[in-house]
Coordinates of C-alpha atoms and ligand atoms in Angstrom, one line a residue:
M75 CA -126.2 74.9 -3.9
S76 CA -129.5 73.8 -2.8
T77 CA -128.1 71.1 -0.4
L78 CA -125.9 73.3 1.6
A79 CA -128.4 73.6 4.5
V80 CA -128.9 69.8 4.7
P81 CA -126.7 67.9 7.3
A82 CA -123.8 66.1 5.6
A83 CA -125.0 62.7 6.3
Q84 CA -128.2 63.4 4.5
A85 CA -126.9 65.4 1.8
A86 CA -127.4 62.8 -0.9
E87 CA -130.4 60.5 -1.3
L88 CA -128.2 57.9 -3.1
R89 CA -124.7 58.1 -1.7
F90 CA -121.8 56.8 -3.9
P91 CA -118.6 55.3 -2.3
P92 CA -115.9 57.7 -0.9
G93 CA -113.4 58.4 -3.6
F94 CA -115.8 57.7 -6.4
W95 CA -114.4 59.1 -9.9
W96 CA -117.0 61.6 -10.9
G97 CA -116.1 62.2 -14.5
A98 CA -116.7 63.2 -18.0
A99 CA -115.4 61.8 -21.1
T100 CA -114.4 63.0 -24.8
A101 CA -112.4 61.6 -27.6
A102 CA -109.8 63.3 -29.6
Y103 CA -111.2 63.5 -33.1
Q104 CA -114.5 64.5 -31.7
I105 CA -113.3 67.7 -30.1
E106 CA -109.9 68.6 -31.0
G107 CA -109.8 69.9 -34.4
A108 CA -106.4 71.3 -35.5
V109 CA -106.1 68.2 -37.7
A110 CA -102.8 69.5 -39.3
A111 CA -101.1 71.1 -36.3
D112 CA -97.6 70.2 -35.0
G113 CA -97.0 67.3 -37.5
R114 CA -100.2 65.5 -37.2
T115 CA -100.9 63.1 -40.0
P116 CA -104.3 62.1 -41.4
S117 CA -106.4 59.5 -39.8
I118 CA -108.9 57.3 -41.2
W119 CA -111.7 59.6 -39.8
D120 CA -110.2 62.6 -41.8
T121 CA -110.5 60.4 -45.0
F122 CA -113.7 58.9 -44.3
A123 CA -115.1 62.4 -43.4
A124 CA -113.7 63.9 -46.6
T125 CA -115.5 61.3 -48.7
P126 CA -118.9 62.5 -49.9
G127 CA -121.9 60.8 -48.3
R128 CA -120.1 59.2 -45.5
T129 CA -120.9 61.9 -42.7
D130 CA -124.0 64.0 -42.1
R131 CA -123.9 67.0 -44.4
G132 CA -120.1 66.3 -45.1
D133 CA -119.1 67.5 -41.5
T134 CA -115.7 66.6 -40.6
G135 CA -113.5 66.8 -37.4
E136 CA -111.3 69.6 -39.1
R137 CA -112.4 72.3 -36.3
A138 CA -114.7 70.4 -34.0
A139 CA -114.7 72.2 -30.5
D140 CA -111.2 73.6 -31.2
H141 CA -110.2 71.8 -27.9
Y142 CA -106.5 71.5 -29.1
H143 CA -106.3 75.4 -28.6
R144 CA -108.9 75.9 -26.1
Y145 CA -108.1 73.1 -23.6
P146 CA -107.3 75.6 -20.8
E147 CA -110.8 77.1 -21.1
D148 CA -112.1 73.6 -21.1
I149 CA -110.3 72.6 -18.0
G150 CA -111.6 75.7 -16.3
L151 CA -115.1 74.3 -17.2
M152 CA -114.3 71.0 -15.7
T153 CA -113.2 72.8 -12.5
R154 CA -116.5 74.6 -12.3
I155 CA -118.4 71.4 -12.6
G156 CA -116.1 69.8 -10.0
L157 CA -115.0 66.8 -12.0
A158 CA -112.7 64.4 -10.2
A159 CA -111.7 62.7 -13.3
Y160 CA -111.5 63.3 -17.0
R161 CA -111.5 60.9 -19.8
F162 CA -110.0 61.8 -23.0
S163 CA -108.2 60.0 -25.8
I164 CA -104.9 60.5 -27.3
A165 CA -104.6 60.8 -31.1
W166 CA -102.4 58.1 -32.5
P167 CA -101.8 60.4 -35.7
R168 CA -100.5 63.2 -33.5
V169 CA -98.0 60.8 -31.9
R170 CA -97.0 58.8 -34.8
A171 CA -94.7 60.8 -37.2
A172 CA -95.2 60.6 -40.9
G173 CA -93.5 57.3 -42.0
G174 CA -93.2 56.0 -38.7
G175 CA -91.4 56.9 -35.6
I176 CA -92.6 59.2 -32.9
N177 CA -93.6 62.9 -33.4
P178 CA -92.6 64.7 -30.0
A179 CA -94.8 67.5 -30.9
G180 CA -97.7 65.3 -30.4
L181 CA -96.7 64.0 -27.2
D182 CA -96.0 67.5 -26.1
F183 CA -99.7 68.6 -26.5
Y184 CA -100.8 65.7 -24.2
E185 CA -98.1 66.3 -21.6
R186 CA -99.4 70.1 -21.5
L187 CA -103.1 68.6 -21.2
V188 CA -102.1 66.2 -18.5
D189 CA -100.2 68.6 -16.5
A190 CA -103.0 71.2 -16.8
L191 CA -105.5 68.6 -15.6
L192 CA -103.2 67.6 -12.4
A193 CA -102.7 71.2 -11.6
A194 CA -106.5 71.7 -11.5
G195 CA -106.7 68.5 -9.4
I196 CA -108.4 66.3 -11.9
R197 CA -107.3 62.8 -12.5
P198 CA -106.2 62.2 -16.2
V199 CA -107.8 59.0 -17.7
A200 CA -106.3 58.4 -21.2
T201 CA -107.6 56.3 -23.9
L202 CA -105.0 55.2 -26.3
Y203 CA -107.3 54.4 -29.3
H204 CA -110.5 55.8 -29.9
W205 CA -111.0 55.2 -33.6
D206 CA -108.5 57.5 -35.2
L207 CA -106.1 55.1 -36.8
P208 CA -103.4 56.8 -38.8
Q209 CA -104.3 56.7 -42.5
E210 CA -100.8 55.3 -43.4
L211 CA -101.4 52.3 -41.4
E212 CA -104.9 51.7 -43.0
D213 CA -103.0 51.9 -46.2
T214 CA -101.2 48.9 -45.3
G215 CA -104.4 47.0 -44.2
G216 CA -105.3 48.7 -41.1
W217 CA -106.8 46.6 -38.4
T218 CA -107.1 43.7 -41.0
N219 CA -103.2 43.5 -40.9
R220 CA -101.6 41.7 -37.8
D221 CA -98.6 44.2 -38.0
T222 CA -100.9 46.9 -36.8
A223 CA -101.1 45.4 -33.2
G224 CA -97.4 45.7 -33.0
R225 CA -97.4 49.2 -34.2
F226 CA -100.0 50.0 -31.5
A227 CA -97.8 48.6 -28.8
D228 CA -94.9 50.7 -29.9
Y229 CA -97.2 53.8 -29.7
A230 CA -98.4 52.6 -26.3
A231 CA -95.0 52.4 -25.1
A232 CA -94.0 55.8 -26.4
V233 CA -97.1 57.5 -24.5
A234 CA -96.5 55.6 -21.4
G235 CA -93.0 56.6 -21.6
R236 CA -93.6 60.3 -21.5
L237 CA -96.9 60.3 -19.5
G238 CA -97.0 57.1 -17.5
D239 CA -95.9 58.7 -14.3
R240 CA -98.9 61.0 -14.4
V241 CA -101.9 59.2 -16.0
S242 CA -104.1 57.6 -13.4
M243 CA -105.5 55.1 -15.6
W244 CA -105.1 54.0 -19.4
N245 CA -108.0 52.6 -21.5
T246 CA -106.1 50.7 -24.3
L247 CA -109.0 50.7 -26.7
N248 CA -112.5 52.3 -26.9
E249 CA -115.2 50.1 -28.2
P250 CA -113.3 47.6 -30.3
W251 CA -116.7 46.3 -31.6
C252 CA -117.2 49.6 -33.4
S253 CA -113.8 49.7 -34.8
A254 CA -114.1 46.1 -36.2
F255 CA -117.8 45.7 -37.1
L256 CA -118.7 49.3 -38.1
G257 CA -115.2 50.0 -39.6
Y258 CA -114.5 46.8 -41.5
G259 CA -118.0 45.0 -41.4
S260 CA -120.8 47.3 -42.2
G261 CA -118.7 50.4 -43.3
G262 CA -120.6 52.9 -41.4
H263 CA -117.6 54.0 -39.8
A264 CA -114.1 54.6 -40.9
P265 CA -112.4 53.2 -42.8
G266 CA -115.9 52.3 -44.5
R267 CA -114.9 48.9 -45.5
R268 CA -117.7 46.0 -45.9
G269 CA -117.0 42.5 -45.1
H270 CA -117.7 40.3 -42.2
R271 CA -114.6 38.0 -42.6
Q272 CA -112.4 41.1 -42.4
A273 CA -114.4 42.3 -39.6
L274 CA -113.8 39.1 -37.4
T275 CA -110.2 39.4 -38.4
A276 CA -109.9 43.1 -37.3
A277 CA -111.6 42.2 -34.2
H278 CA -108.7 39.7 -33.3
H279 CA -106.2 42.2 -34.2
L280 CA -107.8 44.8 -32.1
L281 CA -107.8 42.3 -29.0
L282 CA -104.0 41.3 -29.8
A283 CA -103.3 45.2 -30.0
H284 CA -105.0 45.5 -26.5
G285 CA -102.9 42.6 -25.0
R286 CA -99.7 44.0 -26.4
A287 CA -100.4 47.5 -25.2
V288 CA -101.1 46.0 -21.7
Q289 CA -97.6 44.6 -21.8
A290 CA -96.0 47.9 -23.0
L291 CA -97.9 49.9 -20.5
R292 CA -96.9 47.4 -17.5
A293 CA -93.4 47.9 -18.5
A294 CA -93.4 51.6 -19.0
A295 CA -95.9 52.7 -16.3
P296 CA -95.8 50.2 -13.6
G297 CA -97.8 52.3 -11.2
S298 CA -100.8 53.1 -13.4
Q299 CA -103.9 51.1 -13.9
V300 CA -104.8 49.5 -17.2
S301 CA -108.2 49.0 -18.5
I302 CA -110.5 48.7 -21.6
A303 CA -113.6 50.5 -22.5
L304 CA -116.3 48.0 -24.2
N305 CA -119.6 48.9 -25.6
A306 CA -120.9 45.7 -24.1
G307 CA -124.7 45.7 -24.1
A308 CA -127.7 44.2 -22.4
V309 CA -129.1 41.8 -25.2
R310 CA -132.6 40.9 -24.7
P311 CA -134.7 38.4 -26.6
V312 CA -137.9 39.9 -27.8
S313 CA -139.7 36.6 -26.9
D314 CA -139.1 33.2 -25.4
A315 CA -139.6 31.5 -28.8
P316 CA -136.5 29.5 -29.5
A317 CA -135.5 31.3 -32.7
D318 CA -135.6 34.7 -30.7
L319 CA -133.6 33.1 -27.8
D320 CA -131.0 32.0 -30.3
A321 CA -130.7 35.4 -32.1
A322 CA -130.2 37.0 -28.6
R323 CA -127.6 34.4 -28.0
R324 CA -125.6 35.1 -31.2
I325 CA -125.8 38.9 -30.8
D326 CA -124.8 38.7 -27.3
G327 CA -121.8 36.4 -28.3
L328 CA -120.8 38.9 -31.1
L329 CA -121.2 42.1 -28.9
N330 CA -120.1 40.9 -25.6
R331 CA -118.4 37.5 -25.3
L332 CA -116.2 37.8 -28.3
F333 CA -114.5 40.7 -26.4
L334 CA -115.1 39.8 -22.8
D335 CA -114.1 35.8 -23.1
P336 CA -110.6 36.3 -24.6
I337 CA -109.7 39.1 -22.1
F338 CA -111.2 37.7 -19.0
R339 CA -111.2 33.9 -19.7
G340 CA -108.4 33.3 -22.3
G341 CA -110.6 31.9 -25.2
Y342 CA -113.0 32.8 -27.7
P343 CA -116.8 31.5 -27.3
A344 CA -117.0 28.2 -29.0
D345 CA -120.5 28.9 -30.1
I346 CA -119.6 32.1 -32.0
Q347 CA -116.5 30.2 -33.6
A348 CA -119.2 27.5 -34.7
D349 CA -121.6 30.0 -36.1
T350 CA -119.1 31.8 -38.1
A351 CA -117.3 28.9 -39.5
T352 CA -118.9 29.6 -42.9
L353 CA -117.0 32.9 -42.9
T354 CA -113.6 32.0 -41.5
D355 CA -111.6 29.4 -40.1
W356 CA -110.2 31.7 -37.3
S357 CA -106.6 30.9 -38.7
Y358 CA -105.7 34.6 -38.0
V359 CA -105.8 33.4 -34.2
H360 CA -102.0 32.2 -33.7
D361 CA -100.5 30.3 -30.9
G362 CA -99.9 32.4 -28.1
D363 CA -102.2 35.1 -29.0
L364 CA -104.9 34.3 -26.3
A365 CA -102.2 34.4 -23.5
V366 CA -101.2 37.9 -24.6
I367 CA -104.9 39.0 -24.9
A368 CA -105.9 37.7 -21.3
A369 CA -103.0 39.5 -19.6
P370 CA -104.7 40.9 -16.4
V371 CA -106.2 44.3 -16.3
D372 CA -107.0 46.4 -13.3
A373 CA -110.5 47.2 -14.3
L374 CA -113.1 47.1 -17.0
G375 CA -114.8 50.1 -18.5
V376 CA -118.2 50.1 -19.6
N377 CA -119.8 52.3 -22.2
Y378 CA -123.7 52.2 -22.0
Y379 CA -126.4 53.8 -23.9
Q380 CA -129.4 51.5 -24.4
P381 CA -130.2 47.8 -24.4
D382 CA -130.8 45.7 -27.5
L383 CA -134.0 43.8 -28.0
V384 CA -133.5 41.1 -30.6
G385 CA -135.3 38.3 -32.4
A386 CA -135.4 36.1 -35.4
A387 CA -136.2 38.3 -38.6
P388 CA -139.4 37.2 -40.3
A389 CA -138.8 34.5 -43.0
G390 CA -137.2 36.0 -46.1
R391 CA -136.2 39.3 -44.7
V392 CA -132.5 39.8 -44.8
D393 CA -130.6 42.7 -43.4
A394 CA -127.7 42.8 -45.8
G395 CA -126.0 45.7 -44.3
T396 CA -125.8 44.4 -40.7
P397 CA -122.5 44.8 -38.9
Y398 CA -122.9 41.3 -37.2
P399 CA -121.1 38.5 -38.9
T400 CA -123.8 36.0 -40.0
G401 CA -126.5 38.3 -38.4
E402 CA -128.4 38.9 -41.6
D403 CA -131.4 37.0 -40.1
V404 CA -131.6 39.0 -36.8
A405 CA -133.9 41.7 -36.3
F406 CA -133.5 44.6 -33.9
H407 CA -136.7 45.7 -32.2
P408 CA -137.5 49.1 -30.9
T409 CA -137.7 49.0 -27.1
P410 CA -141.2 50.6 -26.1
G411 CA -141.0 53.7 -24.2
P412 CA -138.9 57.0 -24.6
T413 CA -135.9 57.5 -26.9
T414 CA -133.1 60.1 -27.1
G415 CA -132.3 62.4 -30.0
M416 CA -130.4 59.4 -31.5
G417 CA -133.6 57.3 -31.3
W418 CA -132.0 55.1 -28.6
S419 CA -134.3 53.8 -25.9
I420 CA -134.0 55.1 -22.5
D421 CA -133.8 52.0 -20.2
P422 CA -131.5 52.3 -17.3
T423 CA -132.4 48.7 -16.2
G424 CA -129.9 47.7 -19.0
L425 CA -127.0 49.4 -17.1
R426 CA -127.9 47.7 -13.9
D427 CA -128.3 44.4 -15.6
L428 CA -125.1 44.7 -17.5
L429 CA -123.0 45.5 -14.4
L430 CA -124.6 42.6 -12.6
R431 CA -123.7 40.2 -15.4
F432 CA -120.1 41.3 -15.5
R433 CA -119.6 40.3 -11.9
R434 CA -121.6 37.0 -12.3
D435 CA -119.9 35.8 -15.4
Y436 CA -116.4 37.6 -15.2
G437 CA -115.6 38.1 -11.6
D438 CA -115.6 40.6 -9.0
L439 CA -113.0 43.3 -10.7
P440 CA -113.4 47.1 -10.4
V441 CA -115.7 48.5 -13.0
Y442 CA -116.0 52.2 -14.3
V443 CA -118.9 53.4 -16.6
T444 CA -116.5 55.0 -19.1
E445 CA -119.4 56.6 -21.1
N446 CA -123.0 57.2 -20.4
G447 CA -125.2 60.1 -21.7
A448 CA -127.8 61.1 -24.3
S449 CA -128.1 63.5 -27.3
F450 CA -131.1 66.0 -27.7
P451 CA -131.3 68.9 -29.7
D452 CA -130.2 71.5 -27.1
E453 CA -130.4 75.3 -27.7
V454 CA -129.3 78.3 -26.0
G455 CA -132.3 80.1 -24.9
P456 CA -132.9 84.0 -24.8
D457 CA -131.7 84.2 -21.5
G458 CA -128.5 82.5 -22.3
R459 CA -129.6 79.4 -20.4
V460 CA -129.5 75.8 -22.0
A461 CA -132.4 74.0 -20.5
D462 CA -132.0 70.2 -21.0
P463 CA -134.3 68.4 -18.5
D464 CA -134.5 65.3 -20.5
R465 CA -130.5 64.8 -20.2
V466 CA -130.8 65.5 -16.5
A467 CA -133.6 62.7 -16.1
Y468 CA -131.6 60.5 -18.4
L469 CA -128.3 61.0 -16.3
R470 CA -130.2 60.7 -13.1
A471 CA -131.9 57.5 -13.8
H472 CA -128.7 56.0 -15.0
L473 CA -126.8 57.1 -11.8
A474 CA -129.6 55.4 -9.8
A475 CA -129.5 52.1 -11.9
A476 CA -125.6 52.3 -11.3
H477 CA -126.1 52.7 -7.5
E478 CA -128.5 49.7 -7.5
A479 CA -125.6 47.7 -8.9
I480 CA -123.1 49.1 -6.3
A481 CA -125.9 48.1 -3.5
A482 CA -126.1 44.6 -5.0
G483 CA -122.2 44.2 -4.6
V484 CA -120.8 45.7 -7.9
D485 CA -117.2 47.3 -7.3
L486 CA -118.3 50.3 -9.4
R487 CA -115.5 52.9 -8.8
G488 CA -116.4 55.9 -11.3
Y489 CA -118.9 57.3 -13.9
F490 CA -117.9 59.3 -16.7
V491 CA -120.7 61.3 -18.5
W492 CA -120.5 61.2 -22.3
S493 CA -119.9 64.0 -23.1
L494 CA -118.0 67.1 -21.5
L495 CA -118.6 69.1 -24.7
D496 CA -120.9 68.8 -27.8
N497 CA -118.8 67.4 -30.5
F498 CA -118.4 65.7 -33.9
E499 CA -120.7 62.6 -33.4
W500 CA -118.8 60.6 -36.1
A501 CA -121.2 59.9 -39.1
Y502 CA -123.8 61.9 -37.5
G503 CA -121.4 65.0 -37.8
Y504 CA -122.5 68.0 -35.5
S505 CA -126.0 67.0 -35.8
K506 CA -126.2 65.4 -32.5
R507 CA -125.4 67.1 -29.2
F508 CA -124.3 64.9 -26.4
G509 CA -122.5 67.5 -24.1
I510 CA -123.4 68.8 -20.7
V511 CA -121.6 71.8 -22.2
H512 CA -123.1 73.4 -25.1
V513 CA -120.6 74.4 -28.0
D514 CA -121.7 77.1 -30.6
Y515 CA -119.6 75.8 -33.6
D516 CA -119.5 79.3 -35.1
T517 CA -118.1 81.2 -32.3
Q518 CA -116.6 78.3 -30.1
V519 CA -118.6 80.0 -27.1
R520 CA -119.1 77.3 -24.4
T521 CA -122.1 77.4 -22.2
L522 CA -122.8 75.1 -19.2
K523 CA -126.2 73.3 -19.8
D524 CA -128.7 72.8 -17.0
S525 CA -127.2 69.4 -16.7
A526 CA -123.8 70.5 -16.1
H527 CA -125.0 72.7 -13.0
W528 CA -127.0 69.5 -11.9
Y529 CA -124.0 67.2 -12.2
R530 CA -121.9 69.8 -10.3
D531 CA -124.5 69.4 -7.4
V532 CA -124.3 65.7 -7.5
I533 CA -120.7 65.6 -7.5
A534 CA -120.7 68.1 -4.4
A535 CA -123.1 66.1 -2.6
G536 CA -121.4 62.7 -3.4
G537 CA -124.6 61.4 -5.0
L538 CA -128.0 62.0 -6.0
P539 CA -129.7 64.9 -4.1
H540 CA -133.3 65.2 -3.1
R541 CA -135.4 66.3 -5.9
Ligands
LIG222 C1 -119.9 55.8 -28.3 C2 -118.4 56.4 -28.6 C3 -118.5 57.9 -28.4 C4 -119.6 58.6 -28.7 C5 -120.9 58.0 -28.0 C6 -122.3 58.6 -28.5 O1 -120.0 54.6 -29.0 O2 -117.5 55.7 -27.9 O3 -117.3 58.2 -29.0 O4 -119.8 58.6 -30.0 O5 -121.0 56.6 -28.5

């Protein structure tokens, strides 16, 4: 390692706090494969991916990175990189038996995984819901059915009963905005239903599920920390014109405050309730729900990729496919500057601003960057190396932005690269590579990309090394 000769105190240019959780993240459906193994039942993503036209080239998670069978090898990769923590998700359809009840074989898999992580000295950080709702529950209404929140709490209790003594931190949900607004609003994600009223209903039931799961986790795993991973965003108006400012207020309300306010302030934002009054009377919010949703959490997880630049759409232009309820007249503008392979803008100031905003508006609680990363069209070169300088630059710039937030007083405790492995990128199938480890999907051969070697050096130095 190049920094070995440097005295320890100078080893890192931007040093992160001692005990910082240097991590990487994945999600069950994106990497596991083995969709019919050991009693797993179909999820909404199996159904969605099998429906023609829903995913790029009809790709499915049937095989993915075959992590279900290759997890020991993958933990070996984590050890080589030096990860302190690994964020993975538990597949509800592995743990829930067909027809209801618990499938012990599903819990057995995650127990093997958690024990192997602990044996390797890596903290397990488990997400209970990363979008793979059991299809049987979708068949009774999915997240539009209030009962699903109760079923989620049962599932959380069962998982915590088995693993609660060994998992360091729980994330109840991953990005409920996506589950609600892409799954039930625009239909771009599973289960592919379209309708803004039902998307708002789903958002509430997801939040209720979060609150009930917090209760279940506290009861079954009193020693572990509980959090939620939100895809909160830095929403910026394209100009100071009142209509553009108002568009930014509305998108910020639906992307951020709709989720943050109930969790951290015990109430929905009044402006968003007023804006959406044409769609719903919000009667799906029952007495007592908000107290459940506002049960204290130990930390907040933030998934950050890019900021949003928004304004009023030109008169007469309607975005009929928008995931945002009442957002048909809002335009999303490209941010000037470089973009990733997803076409997402590269702007680390958004991460810094977001972290500072949480602290300002929601208080000084511990925060984790639970996802951050970039997709580029990586290839294994003739020398066997995967050169991904754009990803290294992206990660470096975002870690520097995170460091700025720490210097400004944000209690940032950890950072998880999205993703450990190349994987099934939802509707984009296998066409987008986010991993710091390359996966050859034909042979399942893994190759550490340059970014993985670079991240190993960052972790060893405790911060960003001199260039
Ligand atoms: C996030 C998801 C994650 C992955 C990244 C690129 O929204 O949580 O599963 O798809 O985006």
